Coordinates of C-alpha atoms and ligand atoms in Angstrom, one line a residue:
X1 CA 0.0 0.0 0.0
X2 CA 2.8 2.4 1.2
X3 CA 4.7 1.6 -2.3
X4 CA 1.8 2.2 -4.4
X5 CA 1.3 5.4 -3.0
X6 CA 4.8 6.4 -3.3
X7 CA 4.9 5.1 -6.6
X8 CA 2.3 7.3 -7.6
X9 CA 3.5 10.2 -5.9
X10 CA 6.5 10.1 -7.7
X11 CA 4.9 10.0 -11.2
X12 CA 2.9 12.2 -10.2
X13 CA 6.1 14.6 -9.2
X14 CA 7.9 13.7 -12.2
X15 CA 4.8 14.9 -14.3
X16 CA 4.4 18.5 -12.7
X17 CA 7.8 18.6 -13.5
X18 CA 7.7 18.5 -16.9
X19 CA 4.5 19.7 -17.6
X20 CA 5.1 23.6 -18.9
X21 CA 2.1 25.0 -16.8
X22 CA 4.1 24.8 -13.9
X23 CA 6.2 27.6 -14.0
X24 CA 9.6 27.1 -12.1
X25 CA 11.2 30.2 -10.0
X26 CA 11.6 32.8 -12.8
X27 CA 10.4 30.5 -15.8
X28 CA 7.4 31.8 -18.1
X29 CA 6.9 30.4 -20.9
X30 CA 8.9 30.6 -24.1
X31 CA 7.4 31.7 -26.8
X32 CA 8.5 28.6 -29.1
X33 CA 5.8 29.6 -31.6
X34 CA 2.5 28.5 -29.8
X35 CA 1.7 31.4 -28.1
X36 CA 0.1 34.9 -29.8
X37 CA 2.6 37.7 -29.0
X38 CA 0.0 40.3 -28.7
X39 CA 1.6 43.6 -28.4
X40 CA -1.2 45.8 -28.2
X41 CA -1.3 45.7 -24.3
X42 CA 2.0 47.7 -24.4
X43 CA 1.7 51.2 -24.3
X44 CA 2.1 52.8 -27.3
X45 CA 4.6 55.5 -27.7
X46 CA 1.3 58.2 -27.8
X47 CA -0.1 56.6 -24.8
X48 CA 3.5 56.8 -22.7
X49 CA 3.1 60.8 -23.8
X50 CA -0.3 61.0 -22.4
X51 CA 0.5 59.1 -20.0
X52 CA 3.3 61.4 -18.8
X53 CA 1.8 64.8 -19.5
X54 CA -1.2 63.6 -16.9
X55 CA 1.4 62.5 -14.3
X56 CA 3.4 65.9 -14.6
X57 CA 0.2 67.6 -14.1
X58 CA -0.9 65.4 -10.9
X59 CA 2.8 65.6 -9.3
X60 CA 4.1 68.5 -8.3
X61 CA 7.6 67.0 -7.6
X62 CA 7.8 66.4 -11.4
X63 CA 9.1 67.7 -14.5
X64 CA 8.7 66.5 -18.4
X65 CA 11.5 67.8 -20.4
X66 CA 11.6 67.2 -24.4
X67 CA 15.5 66.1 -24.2
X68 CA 15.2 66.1 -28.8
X69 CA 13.5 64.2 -31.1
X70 CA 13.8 61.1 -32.9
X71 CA 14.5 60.9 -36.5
X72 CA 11.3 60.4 -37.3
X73 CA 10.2 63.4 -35.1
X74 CA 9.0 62.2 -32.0
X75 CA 9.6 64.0 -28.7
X76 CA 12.0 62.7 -26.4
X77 CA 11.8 62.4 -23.0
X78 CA 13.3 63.2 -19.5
X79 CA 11.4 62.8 -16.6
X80 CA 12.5 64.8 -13.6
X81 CA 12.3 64.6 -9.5
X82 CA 15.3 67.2 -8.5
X83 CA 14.5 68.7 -5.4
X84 CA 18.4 69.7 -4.1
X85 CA 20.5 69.6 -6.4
X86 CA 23.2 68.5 -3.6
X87 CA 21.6 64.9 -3.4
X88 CA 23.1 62.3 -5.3
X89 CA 21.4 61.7 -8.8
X90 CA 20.5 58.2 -10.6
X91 CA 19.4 57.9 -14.2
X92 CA 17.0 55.3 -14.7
X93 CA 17.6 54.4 -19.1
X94 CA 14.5 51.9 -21.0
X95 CA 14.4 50.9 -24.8
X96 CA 17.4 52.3 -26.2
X97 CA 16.1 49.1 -28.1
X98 CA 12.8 49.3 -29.5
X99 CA 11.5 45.8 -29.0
X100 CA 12.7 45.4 -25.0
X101 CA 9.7 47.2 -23.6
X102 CA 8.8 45.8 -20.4
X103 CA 11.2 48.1 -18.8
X104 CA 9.4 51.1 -19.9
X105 CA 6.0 49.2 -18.9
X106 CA 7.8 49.0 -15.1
X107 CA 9.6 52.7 -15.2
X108 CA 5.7 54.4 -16.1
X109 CA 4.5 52.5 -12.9
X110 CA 7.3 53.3 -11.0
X111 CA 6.6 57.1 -12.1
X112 CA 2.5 56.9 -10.7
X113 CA 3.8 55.1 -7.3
X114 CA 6.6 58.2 -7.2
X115 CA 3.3 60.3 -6.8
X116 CA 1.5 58.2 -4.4
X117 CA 2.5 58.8 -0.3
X118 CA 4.1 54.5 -0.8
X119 CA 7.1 56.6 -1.7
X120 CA 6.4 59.5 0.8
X121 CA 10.0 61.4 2.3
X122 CA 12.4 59.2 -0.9
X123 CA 12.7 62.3 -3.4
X124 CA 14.2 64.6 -0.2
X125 CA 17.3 62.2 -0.3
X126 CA 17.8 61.3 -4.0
X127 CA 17.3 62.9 -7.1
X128 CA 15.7 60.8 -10.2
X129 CA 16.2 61.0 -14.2
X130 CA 14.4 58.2 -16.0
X131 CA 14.7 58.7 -20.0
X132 CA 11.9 56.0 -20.9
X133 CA 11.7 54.7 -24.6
X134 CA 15.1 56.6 -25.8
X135 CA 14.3 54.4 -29.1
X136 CA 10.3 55.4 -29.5
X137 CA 10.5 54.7 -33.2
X138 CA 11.8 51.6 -33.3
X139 CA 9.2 50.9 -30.4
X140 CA 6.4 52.0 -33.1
X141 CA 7.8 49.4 -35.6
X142 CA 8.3 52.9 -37.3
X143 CA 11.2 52.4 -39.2
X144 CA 12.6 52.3 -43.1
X145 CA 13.5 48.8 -43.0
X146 CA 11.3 45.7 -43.9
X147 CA 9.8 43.8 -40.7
X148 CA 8.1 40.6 -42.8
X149 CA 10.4 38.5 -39.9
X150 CA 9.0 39.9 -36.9
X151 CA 6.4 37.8 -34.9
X152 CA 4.9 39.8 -33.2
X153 CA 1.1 40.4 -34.4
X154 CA -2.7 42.1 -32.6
X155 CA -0.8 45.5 -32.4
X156 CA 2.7 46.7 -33.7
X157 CA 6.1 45.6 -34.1
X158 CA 8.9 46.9 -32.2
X159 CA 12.3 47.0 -33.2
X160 CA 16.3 46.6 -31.3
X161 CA 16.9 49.2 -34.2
X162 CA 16.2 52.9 -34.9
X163 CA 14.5 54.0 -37.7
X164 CA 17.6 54.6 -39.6
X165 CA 18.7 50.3 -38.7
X166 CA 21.0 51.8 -36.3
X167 CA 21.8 50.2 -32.6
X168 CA 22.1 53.2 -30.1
X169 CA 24.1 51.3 -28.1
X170 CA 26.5 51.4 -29.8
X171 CA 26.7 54.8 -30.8
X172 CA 27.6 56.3 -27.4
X173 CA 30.9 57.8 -28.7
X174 CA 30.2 59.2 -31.9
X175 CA 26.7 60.2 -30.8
X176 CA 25.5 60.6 -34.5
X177 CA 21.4 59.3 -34.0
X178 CA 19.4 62.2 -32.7
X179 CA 18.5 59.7 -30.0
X180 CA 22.1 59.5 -28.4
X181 CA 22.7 62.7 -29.3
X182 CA 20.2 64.1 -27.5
X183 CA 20.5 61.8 -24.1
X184 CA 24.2 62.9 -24.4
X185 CA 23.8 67.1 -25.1
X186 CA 20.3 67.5 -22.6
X187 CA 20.9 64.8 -19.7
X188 CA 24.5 63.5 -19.8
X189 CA 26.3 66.9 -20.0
X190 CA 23.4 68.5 -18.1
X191 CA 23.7 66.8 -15.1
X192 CA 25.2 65.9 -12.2
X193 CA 24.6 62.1 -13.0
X194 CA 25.6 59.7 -9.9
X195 CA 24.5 56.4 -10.7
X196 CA 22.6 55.2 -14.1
X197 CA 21.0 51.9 -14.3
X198 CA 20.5 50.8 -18.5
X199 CA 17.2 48.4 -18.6
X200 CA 17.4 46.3 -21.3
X201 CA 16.2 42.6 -22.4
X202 CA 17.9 39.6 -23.7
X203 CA 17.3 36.2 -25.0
X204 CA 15.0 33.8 -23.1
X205 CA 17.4 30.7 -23.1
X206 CA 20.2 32.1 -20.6
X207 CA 20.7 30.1 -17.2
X208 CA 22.7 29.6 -14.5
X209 CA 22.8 26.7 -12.2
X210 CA 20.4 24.9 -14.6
X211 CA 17.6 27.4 -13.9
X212 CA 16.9 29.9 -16.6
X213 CA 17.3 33.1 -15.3
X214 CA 15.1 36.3 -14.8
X215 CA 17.5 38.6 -16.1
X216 CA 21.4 39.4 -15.7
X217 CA 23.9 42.6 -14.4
X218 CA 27.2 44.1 -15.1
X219 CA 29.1 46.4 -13.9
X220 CA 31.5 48.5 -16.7
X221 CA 34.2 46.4 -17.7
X222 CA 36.5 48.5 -19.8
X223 CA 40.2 49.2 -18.4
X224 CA 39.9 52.8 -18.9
X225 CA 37.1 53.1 -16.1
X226 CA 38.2 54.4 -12.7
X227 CA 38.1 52.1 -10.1
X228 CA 35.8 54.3 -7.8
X229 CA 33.4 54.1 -10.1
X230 CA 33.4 50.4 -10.8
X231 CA 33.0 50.0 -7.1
X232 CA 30.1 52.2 -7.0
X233 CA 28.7 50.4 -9.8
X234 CA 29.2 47.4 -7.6
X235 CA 27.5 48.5 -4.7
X236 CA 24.7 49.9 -6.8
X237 CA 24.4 46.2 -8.4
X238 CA 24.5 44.7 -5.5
X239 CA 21.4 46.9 -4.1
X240 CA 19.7 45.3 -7.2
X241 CA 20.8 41.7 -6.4
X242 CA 19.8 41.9 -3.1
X243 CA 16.6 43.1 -3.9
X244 CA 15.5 41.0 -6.4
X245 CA 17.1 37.6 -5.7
X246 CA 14.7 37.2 -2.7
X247 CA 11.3 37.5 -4.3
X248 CA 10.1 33.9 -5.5
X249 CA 10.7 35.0 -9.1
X250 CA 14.0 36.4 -9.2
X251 CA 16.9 34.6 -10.6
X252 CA 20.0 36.7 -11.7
X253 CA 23.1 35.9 -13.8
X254 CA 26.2 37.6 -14.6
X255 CA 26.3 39.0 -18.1
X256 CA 28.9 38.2 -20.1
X257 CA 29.9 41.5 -21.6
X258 CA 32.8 43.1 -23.2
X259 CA 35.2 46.5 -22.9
X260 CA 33.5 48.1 -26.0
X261 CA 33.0 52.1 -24.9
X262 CA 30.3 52.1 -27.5
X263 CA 27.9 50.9 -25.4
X264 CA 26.3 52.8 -22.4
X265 CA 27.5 50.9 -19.7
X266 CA 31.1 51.4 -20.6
X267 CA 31.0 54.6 -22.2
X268 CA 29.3 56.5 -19.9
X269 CA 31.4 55.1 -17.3
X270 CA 34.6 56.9 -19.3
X271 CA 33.3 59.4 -19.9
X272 CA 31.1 60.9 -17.4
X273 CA 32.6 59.3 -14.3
X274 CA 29.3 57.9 -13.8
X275 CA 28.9 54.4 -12.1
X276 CA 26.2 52.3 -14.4
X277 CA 24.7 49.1 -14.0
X278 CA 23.6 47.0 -17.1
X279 CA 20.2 44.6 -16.5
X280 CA 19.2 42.4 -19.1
X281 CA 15.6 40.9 -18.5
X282 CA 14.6 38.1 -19.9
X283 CA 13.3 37.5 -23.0
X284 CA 12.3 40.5 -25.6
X285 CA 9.1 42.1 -26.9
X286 CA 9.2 41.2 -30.7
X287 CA 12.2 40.3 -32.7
X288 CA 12.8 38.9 -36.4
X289 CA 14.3 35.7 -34.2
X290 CA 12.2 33.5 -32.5
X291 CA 14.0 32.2 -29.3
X292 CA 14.7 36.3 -28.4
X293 CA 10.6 37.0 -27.7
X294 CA 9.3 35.6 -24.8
X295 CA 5.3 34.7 -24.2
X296 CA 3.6 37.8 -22.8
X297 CA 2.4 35.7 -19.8
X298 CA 5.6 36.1 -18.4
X299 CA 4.6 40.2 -18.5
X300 CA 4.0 40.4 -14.9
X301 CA 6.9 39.4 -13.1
X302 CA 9.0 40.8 -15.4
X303 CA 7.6 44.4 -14.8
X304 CA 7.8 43.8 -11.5
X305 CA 11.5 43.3 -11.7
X306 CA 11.8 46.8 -13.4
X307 CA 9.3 48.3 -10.3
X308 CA 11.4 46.3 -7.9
X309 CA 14.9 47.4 -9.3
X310 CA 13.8 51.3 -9.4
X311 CA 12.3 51.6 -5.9
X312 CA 15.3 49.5 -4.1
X313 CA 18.0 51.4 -6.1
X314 CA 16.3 55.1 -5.0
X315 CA 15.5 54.3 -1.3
X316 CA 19.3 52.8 -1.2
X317 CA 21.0 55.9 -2.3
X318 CA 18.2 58.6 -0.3
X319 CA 18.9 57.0 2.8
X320 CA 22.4 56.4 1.8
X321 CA 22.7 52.7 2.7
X322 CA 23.7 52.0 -0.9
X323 CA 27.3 53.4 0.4
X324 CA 28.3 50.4 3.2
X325 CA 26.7 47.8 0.5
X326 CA 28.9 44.5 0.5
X327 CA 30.1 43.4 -3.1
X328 CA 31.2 40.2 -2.4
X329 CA 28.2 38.5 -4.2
X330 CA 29.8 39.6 -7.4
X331 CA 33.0 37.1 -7.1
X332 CA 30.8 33.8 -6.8
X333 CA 28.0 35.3 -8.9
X334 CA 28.3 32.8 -12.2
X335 CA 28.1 34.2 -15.2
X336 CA 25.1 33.1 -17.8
X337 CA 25.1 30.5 -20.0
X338 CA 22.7 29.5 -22.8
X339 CA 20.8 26.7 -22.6
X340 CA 20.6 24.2 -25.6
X341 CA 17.5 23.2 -26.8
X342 CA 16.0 20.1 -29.1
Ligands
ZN401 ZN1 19.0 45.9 -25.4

């Protein structure tokens, strides 16, 4: 009797664990095809203005700037909380890819709770930038390249590219896109910039400890960084790690990245003296290849992660706890690898 039930128990086990309805800590789905990647629940890059314009008028802690426009005209943005200009600053970066949106989904959210009394007393200490859809045209599919690949469908397609097929990240020394250009001329030079944290997605296959992962940080890695800063960035990553490794649904890797100062998280670094964090969620919004977009039932947690990332990082730095923040996580933290499918 006692082996029967055991028996059963264990099939029973062995099919919840590889039935795909169970989702494991951090696991959605994968797209692999099946599933309708519906984009039309994202907001569009009209709605985030509308969205935005109503905020500014509800809070009176914040300011809209128009940091430029895009090349096909559309306002940029800089959303603004700078009540003494003596209190550290942090930049808060979405969608310098068009087609890793969820970010931007969890930094408009984070905006509204800025003006509710959850986050009561946190703008006295710290001052916050958030730049949200730097790459609006490539977020409206709006672009002079052919999209027959993408599969995404029910709304829009969203591209990594500009309207021009240009990656902004990597034009952070040149600065030739309006886009870069104008994050570079109204908020980099601008400012007093601390700390910047660049949101981005990534493929939904990476893992670590044979677990896929909810998304992945780095520090700047280039030579030419100053150390100070690279430890800042540490302690700022580790504010994130912290933070997010203890809900049910985070799961974070190491990114493998290089020294290449055309890209944000190195460039800026250089250049600025500005101590960024890179995070990579997982899986992307559209894209031409399949195993990059990730089911939108994963949605929720994933803009949590952004909510979660954005309200640990500002309390951290207001009340200043950010500074005696241990790094050693960083030395035994293994980096991503992707998982082989089929
Ligand atoms: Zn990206």
């Amino acid at each position: 009797m006692k082996k029967a039930l055991l028996a059963f128990s264990i099939a029973g086990a062995m099919m919840l664990s590889i039935s795909p309805v169970v989702d494991a800590v951090g696991n959605g789905p994968n797209y692999g095809g099946n599933e309708t990647v519906n984009t039309s629940i994202l907001h569009t890059y009209d709605e985030l203005s509308s969205f935005l314009k109503k905020e500014e008028a509800k809070q009176k802690d914040m300011e809209l700037e128009v940091i430029g426009q895009s090349v096909k005209g559309r306002d940029l943005y800089l959303v603004k909380y700078m009540k003494n200009p003596e209190n550290p600053t942090i930049l808060f970066l979405t969608q310098q890819h068009g087609n890793e949106q969820l970010t931007t989904e969890g930094a408009l959210e984070f905006i509204k709770h800025l003006g509710t009394g959850k986050m009561k007393g946190v703008t006295d200490g710290v001052n916050i930038l958030v730049v949200p859809m730097l790459n609006a045209d490539g977020a409206m599919g709006d672009v002079d390249f052919s999209l027959d690949d993408y599969v995404a469908s029910g709304g829009r397609n969203l591209t990594r590219y500009n309207a021009l097929g240009i990656d902004l990240n990597r034009d952070h020394i040149t600065k030739i896109q309006p886009e870069t250009k104008a994050l570079h001329d109204n908020v980099m030079r601008k400012y007093d910039v601390d700390y910047m944290i660049d949101l981005h997605h990534q493929g939904t296959q990476s893992e670590i400890d044979n677990e896929y992962v909810s998304g992945s940080i780095l520090y700047p890695t280039t030579p030419n960084v100053d150390e100070d800063v690279v430890l800042k960035s540490k302690k700022l990553g580790a504010v994130v790690y912290d933070s997010i490794e203890k809900k049910g649904w985070g799961h974070l890797g190491k990114y493998n990245g290089g020294s290449a100062e055309t890209i944000s998280r190195n460039g800026i670094a250089v250049e600025y003296g500005i101590s960024t964090l890179l995070f990579e969620m997982r899986g992307m919004s559209d894209h031409s290849y399949e195993s990059y977009v990730l089911g939108q039932k994963s949605n929720g947690y994933l803009i949590k992660q952004t909510i979660t990332t954005l309200d640990a990082t500002v309390r951290a730095i207001a009340d200043r706890s950010i500074e005696s923040k241990d790094i050693s996580f960083w030395d035994t933290l293994p980096f991503q690898t992707t998982r082989t499918t089929e």
